[in-house]
Amino acid sequence: MALISTRDFSFAFPGAEPILHNVNLSIDEGGFAVLLGPNGSGKTTLLQQLHPVLAAAGERSGDILWRGESVSRETSSEVARNIGFVMQRPESQVVTDKVWHELAFGLENQGMSSDRIRQKVAEIATYFGIEGWFDKDVSELSGGQRQILNLASVMVLDPTLLILDEPTAQLDPISADNFILMLHRLNYELGVTILAAEHELQKILPNATQVLLLSEGELALSAPPQQAIPEIMERYPELAPALPVSAQIYAAAAHNGVSGSSDVPGENATLSPLSPSAQSAVPLTVGEGKRWLNSVLPAAEPAGGMAPSPVVSGANSGRDMDGDIAAATDITGKEPAAIRAQEVWFRYDKGSPDLLQGLNLTVRKGEIFALVGANGSGKSTFVSVLSGVQRPYRGRIELAGTPLKKFAPGALYRNFLGVLPQDPQTLFVQKTVVGDLEDVFPKRGVQRDEMSSAILSGAESLGLMEVLERHPYDLSGGEQQLTALLKVLLLKPQILLLDEPTKGMDEAAKSRVIAVLKALQKRGVTVLFVTHDVEFAAQCADRAGMFFHGDVVSEDRVGPFFSRNNFYTTSASRIARDHFPMAITKDEVIQCVRKQMTL
Amino acid sequence: MTRSRDSFSMSHPLVNFAFFVAVLGMSMFCLHPLILGISLVSAIVYGVVLRGWRHMAKLLGVFIVPGVIVVAILNPAFNHNGVTLLFTMNDGNSVTLEAIVYGVVLAATLAVTTCWFVCVNAVLTRDKFVYVVGRPFPTASLILSMSFRFIPLFLRQFHLTTVSQKYLGRDMSSARWWQKIKIALSVTSSMFTWSMENAIHVSDSMQARGYGQYHRRRSSYSPYRWDRRNVVLLLCVVVLTAVSLTASLEGGLAAQYDPVIVVSGISGASANLWTWIGAGAFALLANIPLAIRCTDAAQWRRYERSLNVGGSQTSTGRIESAWR
């Protein structure tokens, strides 16, 4: 019997258009359901409606059933106790100041005795590996730790159903992986039923038992992953880029041209070598993808193991097809340096450790440079040092040949240096998105129509047209990030520093950002971004560097950079490196696979 | 000297709280020089143990000694009571011996209190404070805990917002005054929106975890355990305080500075048995933290030695650790 289900459930906020139409979903006890859907499809509203206490007021019709019985006014509080809810932003759902107190909070609400609370808190802290930071202040934790704490302080109440609203959207990939592994453990070991909204499916889908797709307020699909994936590929190609890379490569090879890059010559080639495996399961993980690729391609050349060999022709042609990258590498040697950091040392206090230790970096004009590295390694500190907010105690920073110190405080950020900080909300000061964007322009001396055309064309290219009149805080995390980026871009910077620009974005938004940054690059704008998102870095940047121990180590063009890395690299490269060592993005791998098939 | 492992800091918050109430209470209300002297020395020594001698020396040099001098000078300038006239000032006001002495005593009380508060800060950490308040008022403790959560979050967001506005060309440091007002207004409005948004999320999170959903009374959990060691410590504090108070009530610690100086054992009254009992009890009381620190250290050394005797270490190792 289903644990929770809905029968023709519709919902509208008071005085607004219905946001959910006749939703019929059903989640079995012990299941792991993933809810997907584009931004603004009503995912959050649906999840909140399922929780009797969090359900917003509005017009409802239809039923929500708990173990087959309609949830009524009398049973609602009992149902609420059986549902745990984890929200998107890790900071704002923490109630108290201490980790141990946060864990005890829900139990205190039940009026449980101190002894019993001690037992339960001890048990949950051990299970979640919290013992090491049990006595800490919540403000000392990292984002990933905080989200694990949120999960633990919900799980301590023994919920039967755990609902999560994009729980990893604000986390770096390593913390996100940890979090998803923890969800998998809860489901696998404890049998907790899970319903999670996510748009990054790479890691979560292999563990899921059910995929739910919400499209414009309707439940468009509800099926196990193996059935859901082909259907999403076919009916919702705009959502396909969010699927696991293995599945995408598989599908592109099997269906030949479904997943976007149909500009490849020879796409009509027959795929007879694939047909036996096409009937087998869709590969979801990197390992499955690797096995599938081995089964359909001739064995990899044994010598190719050590160095990326240029012999593998498919890979090279894949790279060469990208004219932008080839052109950009040609200019990098000659162009003047836009950003130059020479032996930069920085620490916050006298006693604290050096976060930048003799850092050297040169980014040339018109280049897109990606700086990748772990959380808390000091990447964001480097951005604030480059942007002149923090001053290095030793070393030299030049922007476009001029020492940073020589810039007047007002002149630096006007039409010269654009900085996108990590938290987009800190940029918003107005009540609507469009008001916030207009706020960038000075009150006098700007033509109204010039201003609105700049805003509209920017909003168009980043896909923000539909949210212009909304309050910035009502946008999804990804939309907030896009709005903040646009706000910075409206200042017409020549040098752009971006701190985690893709946090919370779905794949469609990411590809719009890439297009916008590449267009800026053609106009000679220099971009340096700091990111955990290796897939984005591989697709967007010309060169990349690894931030480690206060310095940039192993900087190179993205191709060699990621194909040389074994751990910090893209999923596509992990899957296909035995066959195509130089192919690092999934499009490149797809092209290589196609080429190989047609030979 | 290790500052991290302080036995007294590791005991139950109620013991800590009782101790500081007793010591501060005695020091502030019993103005006997003997008590003040004992209290000052104990506070400084314990402060040095907890925070290091540099910190205490800085505090004494920069804050306490100048403060003491100011109070000692100001009191006779405004307080003209007392029977022993020393001289008359130009404006006709008299300066008396009693006023000067009382000024010095007041200044000493100030110094004692300040020194003890260094220890209070180090021992009674924020979460212990929340716990002590929360015993009689559970709701107050939840509010305190939530505030302690919110304040650093707010300050951090405020800092980030100011920096972000700087990135947008709104720099406080280079702006004209009317621009400054505008920037301040937009930062304030942004912070207001953020706070409201945060409050909604927190309230959702609280309700989703059952806050206000149960008819039973909220309980209040604390990670502190009440064991035999704490009982003994609390008993020591209570007994020693009771003895000192009795001594004080019996007149052993009488101290009066106006209009005549009557201080038992020093001037106007002779010392009696209660004076010595009271001072002794107070000296023991004020040094409880140091005493248990030393006993614990000795216990640990004995333990280490017993391990060595057990055989695995050589005789030189044993001698070395004995010397240490």
PDB file of C-alpha atoms in Angstrom, chain A residues 229-327:
ATOM      1  CA  ILE A 229      14.855   8.025 -18.593  1.00  0.00           C
ATOM      2  CA  PRO A 230      13.984   7.093 -22.175  1.00  0.00           C
ATOM      3  CA  GLU A 231      10.667   8.846 -21.795  1.00  0.00           C
ATOM      4  CA  ILE A 232      12.255  12.041 -20.497  1.00  0.00           C
ATOM      5  CA  MET A 233      14.767  11.933 -23.358  1.00  0.00           C
ATOM      6  CA  GLU A 234      11.974  11.695 -25.844  1.00  0.00           C
ATOM      7  CA  ARG A 235       9.250  13.886 -24.429  1.00  0.00           C
ATOM      8  CA  TYR A 236      11.198  16.449 -22.399  1.00  0.00           C
ATOM      9  CA  PRO A 237      14.516  16.984 -24.175  1.00  0.00           C
ATOM     10  CA  GLU A 238      15.003  20.244 -22.257  1.00  0.00           C
ATOM     11  CA  LEU A 239      15.353  18.200 -19.048  1.00  0.00           C
ATOM     12  CA  ALA A 240      17.661  15.612 -20.577  1.00  0.00           C
ATOM     13  CA  PRO A 241      20.910  17.469 -19.758  1.00  0.00           C
ATOM     14  CA  ALA A 242      20.177  16.967 -16.054  1.00  0.00           C
ATOM     15  CA  LEU A 243      20.160  13.176 -16.372  1.00  0.00           C
ATOM     16  CA  PRO A 244      23.268  11.162 -15.477  1.00  0.00           C
ATOM     17  CA  VAL A 245      26.000  11.598 -18.081  1.00  0.00           C
ATOM     18  CA  SER A 246      26.224   7.841 -18.651  1.00  0.00           C
ATOM     19  CA  ALA A 247      22.573   7.721 -19.589  1.00  0.00           C
ATOM     20  CA  GLN A 248      22.934  10.692 -21.898  1.00  0.00           C
ATOM     21  CA  ILE A 249      25.899   9.227 -23.764  1.00  0.00           C
ATOM     22  CA  TYR A 250      24.067   5.932 -23.990  1.00  0.00           C
ATOM     23  CA  ALA A 251      20.911   7.554 -25.285  1.00  0.00           C
ATOM     24  CA  ALA A 252      22.731   9.748 -27.752  1.00  0.00           C
ATOM     25  CA  ALA A 253      24.539   6.748 -29.127  1.00  0.00           C
ATOM     26  CA  ALA A 254      21.443   4.575 -29.192  1.00  0.00           C
ATOM     27  CA  HIS A 255      19.009   7.078 -30.621  1.00  0.00           C
ATOM     28  CA  ASN A 256      21.564   9.034 -32.529  1.00  0.00           C
ATOM     29  CA  GLY A 257      20.968  12.713 -32.184  1.00  0.00           C
ATOM     30  CA  VAL A 258      18.329  12.982 -29.495  1.00  0.00           C
ATOM     31  CA  SER A 259      20.426  14.837 -26.965  1.00  0.00           C
ATOM     32  CA  GLY A 260      21.076  18.132 -28.583  1.00  0.00           C
ATOM     33  CA  SER A 261      24.236  18.153 -30.669  1.00  0.00           C
ATOM     34  CA  SER A 262      22.630  17.214 -33.951  1.00  0.00           C
ATOM     35  CA  ASP A 263      25.026  19.353 -35.939  1.00  0.00           C
ATOM     36  CA  VAL A 264      27.396  16.435 -36.233  1.00  0.00           C
ATOM     37  CA  PRO A 265      27.856  15.167 -39.752  1.00  0.00           C
ATOM     38  CA  GLY A 266      26.989  11.548 -40.359  1.00  0.00           C
ATOM     39  CA  GLU A 267      24.320  11.380 -37.694  1.00  0.00           C
ATOM     40  CA  ASN A 268      22.219   9.031 -39.735  1.00  0.00           C
ATOM     41  CA  ALA A 269      24.722   6.261 -39.532  1.00  0.00           C
ATOM     42  CA  THR A 270      23.301   2.973 -38.424  1.00  0.00           C
ATOM     43  CA  LEU A 271      23.952   1.906 -34.886  1.00  0.00           C
ATOM     44  CA  SER A 272      23.796  -1.787 -35.386  1.00  0.00           C
ATOM     45  CA  PRO A 273      26.697  -2.519 -33.016  1.00  0.00           C
ATOM     46  CA  LEU A 274      24.616  -0.965 -30.275  1.00  0.00           C
ATOM     47  CA  SER A 275      21.414  -2.814 -30.732  1.00  0.00           C
ATOM     48  CA  PRO A 276      22.093  -5.706 -28.364  1.00  0.00           C
ATOM     49  CA  SER A 277      22.981  -3.443 -25.483  1.00  0.00           C
ATOM     50  CA  ALA A 278      20.194  -1.006 -26.261  1.00  0.00           C
ATOM     51  CA  GLN A 279      17.835  -3.524 -24.805  1.00  0.00           C
ATOM     52  CA  SER A 280      19.805  -3.846 -21.611  1.00  0.00           C
ATOM     53  CA  ALA A 281      19.514  -1.415 -18.710  1.00  0.00           C
ATOM     54  CA  VAL A 282      20.335   2.254 -19.186  1.00  0.00           C
ATOM     55  CA  PRO A 283      23.686   2.908 -17.465  1.00  0.00           C
ATOM     56  CA  LEU A 284      23.260   5.399 -14.604  1.00  0.00           C
ATOM     57  CA  THR A 285      26.556   5.495 -12.721  1.00  0.00           C
ATOM     58  CA  VAL A 286      30.066   6.155 -13.989  1.00  0.00           C
ATOM     59  CA  GLY A 287      30.921   2.480 -13.509  1.00  0.00           C
ATOM     60  CA  GLU A 288      27.908   1.288 -15.484  1.00  0.00           C
ATOM     61  CA  GLY A 289      28.689   3.800 -18.213  1.00  0.00           C
ATOM     62  CA  LYS A 290      32.245   2.551 -18.405  1.00  0.00           C
ATOM     63  CA  ARG A 291      31.139  -1.071 -18.660  1.00  0.00           C
ATOM     64  CA  TRP A 292      28.620  -0.254 -21.350  1.00  0.00           C
ATOM     65  CA  LEU A 293      31.187   1.700 -23.364  1.00  0.00           C
ATOM     66  CA  ASN A 294      33.640  -1.189 -23.093  1.00  0.00           C
ATOM     67  CA  SER A 295      30.982  -3.553 -24.357  1.00  0.00           C
ATOM     68  CA  VAL A 296      30.187  -1.543 -27.472  1.00  0.00           C
ATOM     69  CA  LEU A 297      33.590  -0.125 -28.410  1.00  0.00           C
ATOM     70  CA  PRO A 298      36.684  -2.051 -29.407  1.00  0.00           C
ATOM     71  CA  ALA A 299      39.123  -2.423 -26.533  1.00  0.00           C
ATOM     72  CA  ALA A 300      41.098   0.679 -25.659  1.00  0.00           C
ATOM     73  CA  GLU A 301      44.688   0.904 -26.798  1.00  0.00           C
ATOM     74  CA  PRO A 302      46.828  -0.361 -23.949  1.00  0.00           C
ATOM     75  CA  ALA A 303      49.491   2.331 -24.421  1.00  0.00           C
ATOM     76  CA  GLY A 304      46.972   5.102 -23.906  1.00  0.00           C
ATOM     77  CA  GLY A 305      47.029   4.674 -20.158  1.00  0.00           C
ATOM     78  CA  MET A 306      49.837   7.024 -19.185  1.00  0.00           C
ATOM     79  CA  ALA A 307      49.645  10.108 -21.349  1.00  0.00           C
ATOM     80  CA  PRO A 308      46.728  11.434 -23.312  1.00  0.00           C
ATOM     81  CA  SER A 309      47.821  10.219 -26.716  1.00  0.00           C
ATOM     82  CA  PRO A 310      46.961  12.251 -29.776  1.00  0.00           C
ATOM     83  CA  VAL A 311      46.563   8.985 -31.696  1.00  0.00           C
ATOM     84  CA  VAL A 312      42.957   8.697 -30.654  1.00  0.00           C
ATOM     85  CA  SER A 313      41.630  10.664 -33.533  1.00  0.00           C
ATOM     86  CA  GLY A 314      38.040  10.942 -32.420  1.00  0.00           C
ATOM     87  CA  ALA A 315      38.982  12.903 -29.338  1.00  0.00           C
ATOM     88  CA  ASN A 316      41.082  15.429 -31.159  1.00  0.00           C
ATOM     89  CA  SER A 317      38.541  16.082 -33.811  1.00  0.00           C
ATOM     90  CA  GLY A 318      36.032  16.541 -31.014  1.00  0.00           C
ATOM     91  CA  ARG A 319      38.125  19.317 -29.546  1.00  0.00           C
ATOM     92  CA  ASP A 320      38.923  20.889 -32.865  1.00  0.00           C
ATOM     93  CA  MET A 321      35.287  21.168 -33.771  1.00  0.00           C
ATOM     94  CA  ASP A 322      34.954  23.748 -31.081  1.00  0.00           C
ATOM     95  CA  GLY A 323      36.213  26.778 -32.978  1.00  0.00           C
ATOM     96  CA  ASP A 324      36.019  29.110 -29.980  1.00  0.00           C
ATOM     97  CA  ILE A 325      38.422  27.108 -27.917  1.00  0.00           C
ATOM     98  CA  ALA A 326      40.921  26.798 -30.726  1.00  0.00           C
ATOM     99  CA  ALA A 327      40.768  30.506 -31.435  1.00  0.00           C
TER     100      ALA A 327
END
